[in-house]
Each structure stands twice: as structure tokens, then as C-alpha cells.
């Protein structure tokens, strides 16, 4: 297969972790007979330095012409970097928001997977963790409360703030379809999360999800109220496969779910539109505190590349190969500094490695 991949290395640790993800992809290409071609796209602080803006129109066109985009991270130290003295629309993060909007990336996917070897990093009790958990949060990304009309005004002498939460049936249908499609690639279970006992937008959400579910007879689905879901995530996370939810609920629940898996350096993510195109990136930022030291964990970016193979290119076997290689390396005891055992925990059989070595080890095991 020929795949044209746009690559946003970005700032801070971005170039270091993206290099390792490309190394692993190249190994997959060699082993399974695919040709991954890369085009660099400037975005974030490095684009500001080179062009004066965080994302040029040319860069957007290059991204649109790609089959998928793999990204490291953008931004710098928000207290000291000169990028943060610029107007908000000229700062690094404005580039990412513009890219998401230009590409209509309305579906955000964040897996929460607990590796057996990193169980110690999970704050839950052993009996709750059991054999571990593996869920996917599917969050609507371009509608709802964060994009509604907002205002702060004085009403009868009292300062009053208003935020409007709107969803139309089309916005709900397209994300619901995405959620059920993803469930078909996994354990075929969808938990749709809403607040239908209170909100009209949630009642419409529930109705449209039920309509969409009819097209997926193999998928079991259930509705869950968001407050209950927040509790269930820490009480019994094993029950979930795909959690499908709107923008604000997804924002909160995905952070809760990721917290129970341990390090930020392990968390991949994808933002998709209604084609096969996707933007794949680690959940963490540019980590300016460790940039250039060769110690950043590249695993989240490598796992984001695996998501790209699975969701943009339908290369499931190849994505499995990357995910299994990551598991193997952890099983053999290799760790970057962020996932090393904490003080008081055993370090028997554990070897600390840097960014490049971790990439080499995973590529070798693909
Ligand atoms: P951060 O995620 O960059 O760092 C938080 C902590 O996690 C730091 O201690 C860092 O060293 C550590 N960390 C993050 N990724 C790691 C990795 N792969 N390996 C090991 N340790 C890792 O968050 P922050 O410090 O709040 O933000 C720094 C910059 O990143 C800011 O400019 C912020 O706006 C930007 N940011 C960008 C994105 C993105 O590119 N999508 C996302 C979040 C933050």
C-alpha cells in the first residue's frame, strides 16, 4: 500500500518522538510491504519562527493532500517563551485549532488501556483492576457547549453568564456512526453517555443513537448517565469497550479514564472527520522541561501511528504488530524515565532507556 503521511514534528520533544514513530512505521513498511512517504508540515512555534504565523495556508493544503497526519506536539514554556507574548491567534496552539477546523475533525478518540507491566501506576485497587482494562473514549469535538453562544451581562443589576449547549441530529448521527464503526473493530459494545434525565440535547442524543444502533445489529449498546459513568470508571472500568459521548462530558471523562492508566507518555489519540482521514497525536504536550535531553517517552506517538494504520489505512494486522511490540518491550523490562518504578517499588529486571533506544527496541520487535 502507498501511504502519503503529513508529519508535524512541532516543538519541544515533538521532533524526538516523531522520529521514533517514523522509525517504527518504516519497519512495518519493510516487513509488510507498504510504502510510507512523509511530507513535513510546519505548525506551532517552529512555524512562527519561520513564517510569522503558527500555520500557513500552504501547510493546511499539504495536510489536506495527505492520507493522514502524524503529529508530535506543539508549543513551548507558556511563562518564558516569546511565542506566548504574541496575540492569542498567533500563538502555537492557534495553529492546531485552525487545523482541526479546516479538516473538520469532529471525532476524537482516546484509548485508555492498562498495561499489565504498568499496573503499579494505576491508582485503583488490585481487585478492581483485575486483568486490566481496555476502553476507547469517542468524544464529539466540534459542537456542544464549547462552541455555543456565550455571554456575560447584567440582568436586573446582577452579573449573569450564559453558555448555550446545542446539538443537531446530524452532528449526533455522524459521531454515533463513528462510535459504532470503531466498536465493530473492537469488542462490539457501545456505552452512550448523556444526561437525558435533565437535558434536551441529551434526549435528542439518545434518540439518534438508538436510530444509528439499528444499523449495527452485532453491536450491544447501552445508555448511561454521565454522573453514573464517572463513578463506574473508577468502580468497574472493565465493563467498558467504546464510550460514546458529547464534547464536554468527553473532555472530563477522557481525562478521568486516562488518569487510571498511568503515564501521559503512553496515551495516544486520534481526531477524525467523515472520511478515512485522521490527525494522530500523543495526548501529552511538548514537554519543554525535558526537550533535547533524549529522555522523552516515544510510546504514545508510536501508538498514535498504530491508530493511524488501523483507522485511516485499515491495516489492522500491522497496527496489532506495533501494539504487541510495545507490550513485548514493556514485558522485557525496558522503561523510559517517566514509567520507571517509583521509590519503594521493585526495580528487579527493569532497564531504563532513552527515547532513541526505546524506538529501536520497539522497531526491532515489530
Ligand atoms: P506537557 O504534557 O507538555 O507536560 C506535562 C508533564 O508531562 C511534564 O513534566 C512533561 O515532562 C511530562 N511529559 C509529557 N509528555 C511526555 C513524554 N512523552 N515523555 C515523558 N514525559 C512527558 O504539558 P504542559 O507542560 O502543560 O505543556 C507544555 C506545552 O505543550 C504548552 O505549550 C502546551 O500548550 C503544549 N501542549 C500541546 C499539546 C499538543 O500539541 N496537542 C497538548 C497539550 C499541551
Short mmCIF file of C-alpha atoms in Angstrom, two decimals, residues 1-227:
data_model
loop_
_atom_site.label_atom_id
_atom_site.label_comp_id
_atom_site.label_asym_id
_atom_site.label_seq_id
_atom_site.Cartn_x
_atom_site.Cartn_y
_atom_site.Cartn_z
CA UNK A 1 0.00 0.00 0.00
CA UNK A 2 1.19 3.55 -0.78
CA UNK A 3 0.51 5.98 2.08
CA UNK A 4 1.18 9.71 1.98
CA UNK A 5 1.61 10.89 5.56
CA UNK A 6 1.82 14.54 6.59
CA UNK A 7 4.19 14.89 9.54
CA UNK A 8 4.01 17.71 12.07
CA UNK A 9 7.09 17.30 14.24
CA UNK A 10 6.37 20.58 16.03
CA UNK A 11 8.20 21.89 19.08
CA UNK A 12 9.88 20.68 22.28
CA UNK A 13 10.04 16.88 22.38
CA UNK A 14 7.89 16.71 19.19
CA UNK A 15 10.75 16.06 16.72
CA UNK A 16 12.33 13.47 19.06
CA UNK A 17 9.18 11.37 19.50
CA UNK A 18 8.05 11.67 15.86
CA UNK A 19 11.45 10.39 14.65
CA UNK A 20 10.89 7.21 16.68
CA UNK A 21 7.34 6.76 15.37
CA UNK A 22 8.61 7.06 11.77
CA UNK A 23 11.33 4.51 12.56
CA UNK A 24 8.67 2.03 13.70
CA UNK A 25 6.43 2.78 10.69
CA UNK A 26 9.36 2.22 8.32
CA UNK A 27 9.96 -1.15 9.94
CA UNK A 28 6.28 -2.04 9.46
CA UNK A 29 6.58 -0.93 5.81
CA UNK A 30 9.62 -3.13 5.28
CA UNK A 31 8.03 -6.17 6.93
CA UNK A 32 4.55 -5.95 5.41
CA UNK A 33 5.41 -4.40 2.02
CA UNK A 34 3.98 -0.87 2.38
CA UNK A 35 5.49 2.41 1.29
CA UNK A 36 5.06 5.22 3.83
CA UNK A 37 6.02 8.57 2.32
CA UNK A 38 6.34 11.60 4.61
CA UNK A 39 5.87 15.31 3.96
CA UNK A 40 6.93 17.68 6.74
CA UNK A 41 4.35 20.29 7.73
CA UNK A 42 5.36 23.28 9.83
CA UNK A 43 3.00 24.08 12.69
CA UNK A 44 3.30 25.72 16.10
CA UNK A 45 6.30 27.63 17.42
CA UNK A 46 8.63 26.43 14.66
CA UNK A 47 6.19 27.81 12.08
CA UNK A 48 6.00 31.15 13.93
CA UNK A 49 9.81 31.38 13.83
CA UNK A 50 9.95 30.51 10.12
CA UNK A 51 6.85 32.29 8.75
CA UNK A 52 5.45 34.59 11.45
CA UNK A 53 2.23 32.53 11.86
CA UNK A 54 1.55 29.19 13.60
CA UNK A 55 0.03 27.58 10.48
CA UNK A 56 0.18 28.84 6.90
CA UNK A 57 -2.47 28.21 4.24
CA UNK A 58 0.13 26.18 2.33
CA UNK A 59 0.60 23.95 5.37
CA UNK A 60 -3.17 23.37 5.55
CA UNK A 61 -3.20 22.42 1.87
CA UNK A 62 -0.35 19.95 2.41
CA UNK A 63 -2.27 18.39 5.32
CA UNK A 64 -5.43 18.14 3.19
CA UNK A 65 -3.48 16.47 0.39
CA UNK A 66 -2.16 13.79 2.79
CA UNK A 67 -3.91 10.49 3.56
CA UNK A 68 -3.36 11.13 7.28
CA UNK A 69 -1.30 13.39 9.53
CA UNK A 70 1.02 12.23 12.31
CA UNK A 71 1.89 14.87 14.86
CA UNK A 72 4.35 15.19 17.76
CA UNK A 73 3.40 18.21 19.83
CA UNK A 74 3.48 21.97 19.62
CA UNK A 75 4.08 24.86 22.00
CA UNK A 76 6.73 25.94 24.46
CA UNK A 77 7.05 27.07 28.04
CA UNK A 78 3.97 29.27 28.42
CA UNK A 79 5.67 31.51 31.03
CA UNK A 80 9.01 32.13 29.34
CA UNK A 81 8.68 31.51 25.59
CA UNK A 82 8.35 34.64 23.39
CA UNK A 83 5.60 32.79 21.44
CA UNK A 84 3.25 33.48 24.36
CA UNK A 85 3.80 37.26 24.19
CA UNK A 86 2.03 37.24 20.80
CA UNK A 87 -1.71 37.84 20.29
CA UNK A 88 -3.74 34.66 21.06
CA UNK A 89 -4.48 33.98 17.37
CA UNK A 90 -0.72 33.98 16.62
CA UNK A 91 0.33 31.58 19.38
CA UNK A 92 1.35 27.96 18.70
CA UNK A 93 -1.95 26.36 19.83
CA UNK A 94 -3.95 28.57 17.43
CA UNK A 95 -2.33 26.55 14.62
CA UNK A 96 -3.77 23.30 15.96
CA UNK A 97 -7.27 24.74 16.43
CA UNK A 98 -7.17 26.12 12.87
CA UNK A 99 -6.02 22.76 11.50
CA UNK A 100 -8.78 20.85 13.35
CA UNK A 101 -11.37 23.29 12.00
CA UNK A 102 -10.02 23.29 8.42
CA UNK A 103 -10.06 19.49 8.33
CA UNK A 104 -13.45 19.20 10.07
CA UNK A 105 -12.08 16.82 12.70
CA UNK A 106 -15.26 16.24 14.72
CA UNK A 107 -14.48 12.87 16.33
CA UNK A 108 -11.82 12.49 18.99
CA UNK A 109 -10.67 9.03 20.00
CA UNK A 110 -8.68 8.37 23.14
CA UNK A 111 -7.86 4.83 24.22
CA UNK A 112 -7.40 4.04 27.90
CA UNK A 113 -5.51 0.78 28.16
CA UNK A 114 -3.81 -0.56 31.25
CA UNK A 115 -0.61 -2.47 30.54
CA UNK A 116 -0.07 -5.42 32.87
CA UNK A 117 3.52 -4.24 33.44
CA UNK A 118 2.42 -0.72 34.45
CA UNK A 119 -0.29 -1.79 36.89
CA UNK A 120 1.65 -0.10 39.70
CA UNK A 121 0.93 3.29 38.12
CA UNK A 122 -2.84 2.69 38.32
CA UNK A 123 -4.36 4.33 41.40
CA UNK A 124 -7.17 1.74 41.61
CA UNK A 125 -7.23 -1.32 43.91
CA UNK A 126 -5.96 -4.66 42.55
CA UNK A 127 -9.39 -6.29 42.82
CA UNK A 128 -10.87 -3.50 40.67
CA UNK A 129 -8.07 -3.68 38.08
CA UNK A 130 -8.36 -7.47 37.73
CA UNK A 131 -6.87 -8.47 34.35
CA UNK A 132 -6.68 -4.80 33.33
CA UNK A 133 -8.99 -2.78 31.09
CA UNK A 134 -9.08 -1.57 27.51
CA UNK A 135 -11.56 1.12 26.53
CA UNK A 136 -11.92 3.81 23.90
CA UNK A 137 -13.47 7.19 24.57
CA UNK A 138 -15.16 8.61 21.46
CA UNK A 139 -15.78 12.31 22.08
CA UNK A 140 -17.61 14.78 19.82
CA UNK A 141 -15.11 17.57 19.24
CA UNK A 142 -16.67 20.45 17.31
CA UNK A 143 -20.12 21.03 18.85
CA UNK A 144 -21.94 21.37 22.15
CA UNK A 145 -21.26 23.76 25.00
CA UNK A 146 -17.71 24.72 23.94
CA UNK A 147 -18.93 26.03 20.57
CA UNK A 148 -22.27 27.53 21.61
CA UNK A 149 -23.13 31.18 22.02
CA UNK A 150 -21.86 32.68 25.27
CA UNK A 151 -22.25 35.99 27.04
CA UNK A 152 -21.82 37.72 30.36
CA UNK A 153 -24.27 40.54 31.08
CA UNK A 154 -26.01 42.34 33.88
CA UNK A 155 -29.58 41.18 34.42
CA UNK A 156 -31.58 43.25 36.93
CA UNK A 157 -28.33 44.52 38.45
CA UNK A 158 -26.81 41.02 38.81
CA UNK A 159 -23.87 39.87 36.67
CA UNK A 160 -25.06 36.77 34.79
CA UNK A 161 -23.16 34.41 32.49
CA UNK A 162 -24.76 32.18 29.86
CA UNK A 163 -23.34 29.33 27.74
CA UNK A 164 -25.59 27.62 25.22
CA UNK A 165 -25.39 23.87 24.53
CA UNK A 166 -26.69 22.99 21.07
CA UNK A 167 -26.55 19.75 19.06
CA UNK A 168 -28.45 18.99 15.89
CA UNK A 169 -29.39 15.47 14.82
CA UNK A 170 -26.80 15.42 12.00
CA UNK A 171 -23.93 16.22 14.36
CA UNK A 172 -25.06 13.43 16.68
CA UNK A 173 -25.60 10.92 13.87
CA UNK A 174 -22.13 11.32 12.35
CA UNK A 175 -20.32 10.85 15.69
CA UNK A 176 -22.60 7.96 16.69
CA UNK A 177 -21.84 6.18 13.40
CA UNK A 178 -18.14 6.67 14.04
CA UNK A 179 -18.55 5.22 17.54
CA UNK A 180 -20.36 2.11 16.28
CA UNK A 181 -17.82 1.67 13.44
CA UNK A 182 -15.00 1.70 16.00
CA UNK A 183 -16.89 -0.77 18.20
CA UNK A 184 -17.10 -3.14 15.20
CA UNK A 185 -13.28 -3.17 15.16
CA UNK A 186 -13.18 -3.90 18.91
CA UNK A 187 -15.42 -5.82 21.35
CA UNK A 188 -18.70 -4.64 19.76
CA UNK A 189 -20.08 -2.79 22.78
CA UNK A 190 -21.06 0.91 22.94
CA UNK A 191 -21.92 2.81 26.10
CA UNK A 192 -23.56 6.08 25.07
CA UNK A 193 -23.19 8.67 27.83
CA UNK A 194 -25.61 11.57 28.30
CA UNK A 195 -27.69 13.44 30.88
CA UNK A 196 -31.07 12.59 29.37
CA UNK A 197 -32.89 12.90 32.70
CA UNK A 198 -32.25 16.68 32.56
CA UNK A 199 -31.07 17.97 29.17
CA UNK A 200 -33.00 18.22 25.90
CA UNK A 201 -29.76 17.93 23.92
CA UNK A 202 -29.15 14.59 25.70
CA UNK A 203 -32.66 13.34 24.93
CA UNK A 204 -32.04 14.04 21.23
CA UNK A 205 -28.61 12.39 21.59
CA UNK A 206 -30.24 9.24 22.98
CA UNK A 207 -32.92 9.12 20.26
CA UNK A 208 -30.40 9.48 17.40
CA UNK A 209 -28.00 6.92 18.94
CA UNK A 210 -30.90 4.44 19.09
CA UNK A 211 -31.64 5.03 15.38
CA UNK A 212 -27.98 4.55 14.44
CA UNK A 213 -27.74 1.39 16.59
CA UNK A 214 -30.34 -0.30 14.34
CA UNK A 215 -27.75 -0.36 11.54
CA UNK A 216 -25.29 -2.25 13.77
CA UNK A 217 -27.15 -5.37 14.97
CA UNK A 218 -23.88 -7.02 16.06
CA UNK A 219 -23.09 -4.21 18.50
CA UNK A 220 -24.59 -4.27 22.00
CA UNK A 221 -25.32 -0.79 23.27
CA UNK A 222 -26.50 0.82 26.46
CA UNK A 223 -27.19 4.33 27.71
CA UNK A 224 -25.54 5.63 30.86
CA UNK A 225 -25.95 8.93 32.67
CA UNK A 226 -22.74 10.91 32.85
CA UNK A 227 -22.65 11.08 36.65
#
